[in-house]
GROMACS .gro file of C-alpha atoms in nm:
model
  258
    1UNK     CA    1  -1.670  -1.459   0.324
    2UNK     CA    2  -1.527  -1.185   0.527
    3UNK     CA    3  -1.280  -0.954   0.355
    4UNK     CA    4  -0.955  -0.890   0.542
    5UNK     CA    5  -0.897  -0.551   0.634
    6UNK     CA    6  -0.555  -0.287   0.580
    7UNK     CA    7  -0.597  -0.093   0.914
    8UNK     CA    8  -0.402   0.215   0.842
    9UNK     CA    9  -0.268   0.418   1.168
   10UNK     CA   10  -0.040   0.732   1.239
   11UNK     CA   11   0.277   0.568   1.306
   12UNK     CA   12   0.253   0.648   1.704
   13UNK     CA   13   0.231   0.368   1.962
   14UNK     CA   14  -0.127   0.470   2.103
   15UNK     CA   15  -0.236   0.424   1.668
   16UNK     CA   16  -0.093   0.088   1.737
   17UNK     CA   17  -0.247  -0.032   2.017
   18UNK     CA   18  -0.585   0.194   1.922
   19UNK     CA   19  -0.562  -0.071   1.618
   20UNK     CA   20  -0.487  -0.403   1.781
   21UNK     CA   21  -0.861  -0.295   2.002
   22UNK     CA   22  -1.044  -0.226   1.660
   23UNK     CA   23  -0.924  -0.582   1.564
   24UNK     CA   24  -1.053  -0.728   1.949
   25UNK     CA   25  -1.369  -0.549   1.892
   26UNK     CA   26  -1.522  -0.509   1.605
   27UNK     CA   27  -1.372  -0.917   1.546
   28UNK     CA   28  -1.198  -0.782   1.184
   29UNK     CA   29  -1.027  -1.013   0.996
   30UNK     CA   30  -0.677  -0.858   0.983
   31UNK     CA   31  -0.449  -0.844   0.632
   32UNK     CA   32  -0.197  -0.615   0.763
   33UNK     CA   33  -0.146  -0.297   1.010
   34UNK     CA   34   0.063  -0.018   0.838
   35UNK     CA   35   0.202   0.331   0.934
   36UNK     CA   36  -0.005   0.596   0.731
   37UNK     CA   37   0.375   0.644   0.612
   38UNK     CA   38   0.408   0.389   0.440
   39UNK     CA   39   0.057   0.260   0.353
   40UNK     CA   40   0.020   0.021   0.070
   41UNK     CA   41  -0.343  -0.056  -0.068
   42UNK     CA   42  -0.374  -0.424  -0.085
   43UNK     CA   43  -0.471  -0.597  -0.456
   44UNK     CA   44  -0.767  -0.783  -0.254
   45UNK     CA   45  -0.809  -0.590   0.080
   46UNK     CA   46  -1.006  -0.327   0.193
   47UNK     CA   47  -0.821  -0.009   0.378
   48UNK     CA   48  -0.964   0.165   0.694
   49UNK     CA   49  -0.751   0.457   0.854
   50UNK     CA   50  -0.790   0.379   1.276
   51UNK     CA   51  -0.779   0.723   1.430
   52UNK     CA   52  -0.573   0.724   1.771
   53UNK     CA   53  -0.761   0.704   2.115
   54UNK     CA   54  -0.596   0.742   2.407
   55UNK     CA   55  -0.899   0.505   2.589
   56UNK     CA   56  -0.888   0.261   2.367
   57UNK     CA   57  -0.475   0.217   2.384
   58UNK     CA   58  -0.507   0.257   2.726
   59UNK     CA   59  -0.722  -0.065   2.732
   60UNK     CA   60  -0.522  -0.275   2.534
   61UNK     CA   61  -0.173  -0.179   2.705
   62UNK     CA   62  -0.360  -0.246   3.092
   63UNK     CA   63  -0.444  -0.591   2.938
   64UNK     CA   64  -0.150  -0.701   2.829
   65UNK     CA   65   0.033  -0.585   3.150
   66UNK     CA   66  -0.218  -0.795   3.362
   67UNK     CA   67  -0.134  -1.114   3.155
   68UNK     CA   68   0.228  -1.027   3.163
   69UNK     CA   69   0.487  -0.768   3.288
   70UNK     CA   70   0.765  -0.904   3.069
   71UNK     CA   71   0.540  -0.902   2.806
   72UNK     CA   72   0.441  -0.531   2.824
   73UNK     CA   73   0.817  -0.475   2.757
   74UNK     CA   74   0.822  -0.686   2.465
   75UNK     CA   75   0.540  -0.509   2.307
   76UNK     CA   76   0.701  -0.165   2.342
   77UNK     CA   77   1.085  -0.247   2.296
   78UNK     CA   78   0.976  -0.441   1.973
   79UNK     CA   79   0.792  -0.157   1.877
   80UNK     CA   80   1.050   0.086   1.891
   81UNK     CA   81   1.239  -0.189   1.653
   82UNK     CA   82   1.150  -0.012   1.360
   83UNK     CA   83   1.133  -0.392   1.188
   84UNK     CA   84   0.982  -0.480   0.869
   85UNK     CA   85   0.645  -0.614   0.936
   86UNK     CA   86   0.649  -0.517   1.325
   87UNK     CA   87   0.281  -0.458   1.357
   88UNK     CA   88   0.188  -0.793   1.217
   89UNK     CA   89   0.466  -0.931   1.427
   90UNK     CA   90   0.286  -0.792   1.691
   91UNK     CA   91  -0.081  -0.830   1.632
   92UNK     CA   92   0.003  -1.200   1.588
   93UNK     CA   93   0.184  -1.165   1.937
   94UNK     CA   94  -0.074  -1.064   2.082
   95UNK     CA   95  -0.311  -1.257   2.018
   96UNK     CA   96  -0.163  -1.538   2.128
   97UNK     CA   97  -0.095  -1.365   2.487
   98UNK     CA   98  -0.484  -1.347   2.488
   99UNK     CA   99  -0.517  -1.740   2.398
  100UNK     CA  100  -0.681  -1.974   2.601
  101UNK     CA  101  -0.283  -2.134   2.612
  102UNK     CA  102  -0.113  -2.036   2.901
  103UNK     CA  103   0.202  -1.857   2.908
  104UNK     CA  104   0.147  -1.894   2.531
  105UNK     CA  105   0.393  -1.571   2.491
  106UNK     CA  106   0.689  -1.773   2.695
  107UNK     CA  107   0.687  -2.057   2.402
  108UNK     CA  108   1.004  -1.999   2.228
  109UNK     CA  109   0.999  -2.269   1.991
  110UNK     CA  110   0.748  -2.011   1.828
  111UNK     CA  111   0.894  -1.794   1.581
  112UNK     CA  112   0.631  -1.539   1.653
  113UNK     CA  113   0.731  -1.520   2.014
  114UNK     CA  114   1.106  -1.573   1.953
  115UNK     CA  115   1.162  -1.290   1.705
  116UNK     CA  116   0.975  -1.093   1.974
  117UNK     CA  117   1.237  -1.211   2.226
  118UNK     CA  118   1.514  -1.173   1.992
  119UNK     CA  119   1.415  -0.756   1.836
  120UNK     CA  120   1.353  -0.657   2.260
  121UNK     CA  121   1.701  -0.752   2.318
  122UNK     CA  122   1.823  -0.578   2.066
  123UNK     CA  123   1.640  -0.289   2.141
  124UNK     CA  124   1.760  -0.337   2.499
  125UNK     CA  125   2.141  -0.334   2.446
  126UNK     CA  126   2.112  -0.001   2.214
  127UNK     CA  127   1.978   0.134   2.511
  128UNK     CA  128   2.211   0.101   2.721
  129UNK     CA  129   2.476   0.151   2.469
  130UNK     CA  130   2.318   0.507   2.402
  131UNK     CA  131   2.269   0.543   2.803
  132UNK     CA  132   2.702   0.513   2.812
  133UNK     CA  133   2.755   0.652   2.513
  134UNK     CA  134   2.584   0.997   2.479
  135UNK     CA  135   2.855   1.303   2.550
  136UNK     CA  136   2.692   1.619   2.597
  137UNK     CA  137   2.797   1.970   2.468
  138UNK     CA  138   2.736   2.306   2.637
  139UNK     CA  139   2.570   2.487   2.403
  140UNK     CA  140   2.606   2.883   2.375
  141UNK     CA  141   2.268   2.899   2.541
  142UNK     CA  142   2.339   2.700   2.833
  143UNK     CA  143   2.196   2.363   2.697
  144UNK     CA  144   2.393   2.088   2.713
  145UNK     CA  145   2.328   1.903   2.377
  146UNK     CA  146   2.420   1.607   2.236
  147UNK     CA  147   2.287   1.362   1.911
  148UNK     CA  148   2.282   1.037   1.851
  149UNK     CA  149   2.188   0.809   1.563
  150UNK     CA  150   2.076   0.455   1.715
  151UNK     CA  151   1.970   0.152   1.473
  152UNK     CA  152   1.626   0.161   1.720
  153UNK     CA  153   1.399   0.448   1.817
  154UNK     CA  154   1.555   0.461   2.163
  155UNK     CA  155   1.498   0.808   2.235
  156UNK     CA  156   1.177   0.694   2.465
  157UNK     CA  157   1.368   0.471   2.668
  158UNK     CA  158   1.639   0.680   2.760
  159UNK     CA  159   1.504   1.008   2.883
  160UNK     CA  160   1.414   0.833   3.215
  161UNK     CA  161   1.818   0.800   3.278
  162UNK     CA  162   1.943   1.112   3.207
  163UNK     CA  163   1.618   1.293   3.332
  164UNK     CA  164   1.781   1.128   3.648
  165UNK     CA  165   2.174   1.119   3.594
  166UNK     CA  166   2.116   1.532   3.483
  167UNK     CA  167   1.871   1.662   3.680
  168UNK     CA  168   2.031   1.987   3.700
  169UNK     CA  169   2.052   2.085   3.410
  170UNK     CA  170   1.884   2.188   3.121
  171UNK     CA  171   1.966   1.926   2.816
  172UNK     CA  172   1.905   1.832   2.478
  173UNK     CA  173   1.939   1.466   2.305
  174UNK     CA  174   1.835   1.496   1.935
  175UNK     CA  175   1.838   1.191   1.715
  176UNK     CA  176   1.938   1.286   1.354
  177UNK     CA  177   1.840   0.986   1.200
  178UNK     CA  178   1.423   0.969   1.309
  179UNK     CA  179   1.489   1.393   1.302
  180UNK     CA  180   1.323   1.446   1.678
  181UNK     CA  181   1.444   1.502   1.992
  182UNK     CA  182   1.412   1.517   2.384
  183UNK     CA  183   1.429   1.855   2.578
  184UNK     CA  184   1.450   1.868   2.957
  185UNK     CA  185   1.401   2.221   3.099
  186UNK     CA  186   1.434   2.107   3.484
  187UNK     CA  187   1.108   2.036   3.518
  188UNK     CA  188   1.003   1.778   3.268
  189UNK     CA  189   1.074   1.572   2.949
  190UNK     CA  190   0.946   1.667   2.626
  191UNK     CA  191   0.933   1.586   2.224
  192UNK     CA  192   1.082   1.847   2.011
  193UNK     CA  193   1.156   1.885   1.655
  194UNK     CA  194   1.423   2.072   1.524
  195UNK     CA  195   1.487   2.271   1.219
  196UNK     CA  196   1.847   2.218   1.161
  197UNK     CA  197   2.152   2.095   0.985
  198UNK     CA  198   2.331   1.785   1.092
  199UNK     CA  199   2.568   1.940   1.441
  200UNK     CA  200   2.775   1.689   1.565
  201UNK     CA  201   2.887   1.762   1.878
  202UNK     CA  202   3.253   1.623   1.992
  203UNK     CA  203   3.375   1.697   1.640
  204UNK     CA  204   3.726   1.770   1.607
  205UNK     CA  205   3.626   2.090   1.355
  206UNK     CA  206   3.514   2.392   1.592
  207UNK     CA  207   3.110   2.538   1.569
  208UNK     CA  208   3.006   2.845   1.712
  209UNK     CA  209   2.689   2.705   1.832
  210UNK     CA  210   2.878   2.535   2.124
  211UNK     CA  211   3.069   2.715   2.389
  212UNK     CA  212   3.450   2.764   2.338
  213UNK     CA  213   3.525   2.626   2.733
  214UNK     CA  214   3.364   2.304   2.583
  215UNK     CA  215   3.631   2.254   2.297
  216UNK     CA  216   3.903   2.334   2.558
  217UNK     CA  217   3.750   2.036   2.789
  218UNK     CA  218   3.775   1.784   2.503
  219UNK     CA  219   4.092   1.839   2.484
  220UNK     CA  220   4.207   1.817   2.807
  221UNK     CA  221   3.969   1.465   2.807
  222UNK     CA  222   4.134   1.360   2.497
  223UNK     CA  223   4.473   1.406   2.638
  224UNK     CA  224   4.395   1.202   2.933
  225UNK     CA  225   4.238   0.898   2.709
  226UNK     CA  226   4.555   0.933   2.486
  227UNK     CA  227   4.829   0.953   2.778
  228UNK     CA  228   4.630   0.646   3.034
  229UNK     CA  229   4.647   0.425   2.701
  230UNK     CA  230   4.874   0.195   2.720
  231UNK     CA  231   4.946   0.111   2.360
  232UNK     CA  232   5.159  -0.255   2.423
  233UNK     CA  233   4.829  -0.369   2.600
  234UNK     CA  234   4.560  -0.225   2.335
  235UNK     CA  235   4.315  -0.517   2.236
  236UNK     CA  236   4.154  -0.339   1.929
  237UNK     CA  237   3.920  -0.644   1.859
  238UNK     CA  238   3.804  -0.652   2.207
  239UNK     CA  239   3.771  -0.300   2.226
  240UNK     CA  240   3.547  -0.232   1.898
  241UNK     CA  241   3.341  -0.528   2.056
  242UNK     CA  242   3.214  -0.308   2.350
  243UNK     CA  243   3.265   0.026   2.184
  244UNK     CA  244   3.171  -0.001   1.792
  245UNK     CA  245   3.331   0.223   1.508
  246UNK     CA  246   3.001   0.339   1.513
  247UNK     CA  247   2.956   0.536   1.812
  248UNK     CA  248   3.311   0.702   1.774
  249UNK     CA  249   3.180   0.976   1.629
  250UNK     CA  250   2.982   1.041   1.951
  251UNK     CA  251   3.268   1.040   2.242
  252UNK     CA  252   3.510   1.275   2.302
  253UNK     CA  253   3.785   1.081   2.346
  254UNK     CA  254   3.716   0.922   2.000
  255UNK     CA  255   3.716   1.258   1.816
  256UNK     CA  256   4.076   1.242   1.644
  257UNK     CA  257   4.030   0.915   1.556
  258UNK     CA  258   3.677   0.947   1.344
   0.00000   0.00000   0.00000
């Protein structure tokens, strides 16, 4: 009897995928794929760490874009999910993309495949809620910077956007919840960790790490929200609908009211 296996990986994407190969080649009967994180040694299953390789990830992501373009963007927008039990979730995905059953991942009376379906579009709508929600702040160094706190690890998916919406300037999105950020210097996109306390930017109490003109801009925004707002017409249920408590904290012309 073959024992199933705890495959252990770094938490990344590529240790994911580098994973799901070790499980297509080396045929190992799977009990579970964890972050390194948050590894738990099972009472009856045998633990191997899976070192990332790029090669190897590279495989597995070619060959489930060749079965499936939609699918491709299941796999990664599920990922970034953060969900209990995603890897599993996803192993078990994809192995039934590489069934003999076609269009296997398009069955939706599978729970498998619809809890895929159902995480990607969450996923999807918290990117573009951070996409219209994000309000920069010019920093005292000339960076426009801005945080967020999503309920997904969005920060991937959204750099693409602004990377095109602000490609004149230098600008920072940091996420305080997952602690990392993304730092575009004109040139390119990259992953940076910060050392630093909690800086919200658009908050109504004044930080010398932002520029003074910026505070002076809010303002004047906040001003315009407040006097185009007609009151007799507000529809507060409709409005939290599209723009939720949540995010107030983000937009300028929320500021006052957080």
């Amino acid at each position: 009897m073959i024992e199933a296996k705890i495959l252990i990986y770094d938490g990344s994407f590529n240790g994911f995928l580098t994973a799901v190969f070790k499980t297509f080649d080396e045929r190992i009967e799977v009990a579970d794929i964890q972050k390194n994180s948050e590894a738990q040694r099972g009472l009856f299953s045998d633990t191997e760490t899976v070192f990332t390789q790029m090669d190897k990830a590279k495989r597995v992501w070619n060959g489930i874009q060749k079965k499936s373009n939609s699918a491709i963007k299941n796999v990664y927008f599920a990922f970034l999910s953060e969900h209990k039990g995603i890897e599993m979730l996803l192993y078990r995905y994809i192995r039934k993309l590489f069934s003999p059953t076609d269009m296997m991942h398009l069955n939706f009376s599978d729970d498998t495949v619809l809890k895929i379906d159902q995480l990607t579009k969450s996923v999807g709508r918290e990117k573009h809620r951070m996409e219209a929600f994000v309000r920069f702040q010019l920093t005292q160094d000339g960076i426009y910077f801005a945080n967020i706190e999503p309920d997904f690890d969005v920060l991937p998916l959204i750099s693409k956007h602004f990377r095109s919406r602000y490609a004149d300037q230098q600008w920072m999105i940091y996420d305080v919840k997952r602690k990392y950020g993304i730092f575009y210097d004109l040139d390119s996109v990259e992953i940076v960790s910060l050392d630093i306390k909690e800086v919200y930017a658009n908050s109504i109490h004044k930080n010398d790490t932002f520029s003074g003109i910026e505070y002076d801009y809010q303002d004047l925004w906040n001003n315009y929200f407040k006097s185009t707002n007609i009151k007799s017409r507000i529809n507060r249920k409709l409005h939290t609908q599209h723009v939720p408590k949540r995010y107030w904290k983000y937009l300028s012309e929320k500021k006052q009211a957080v």
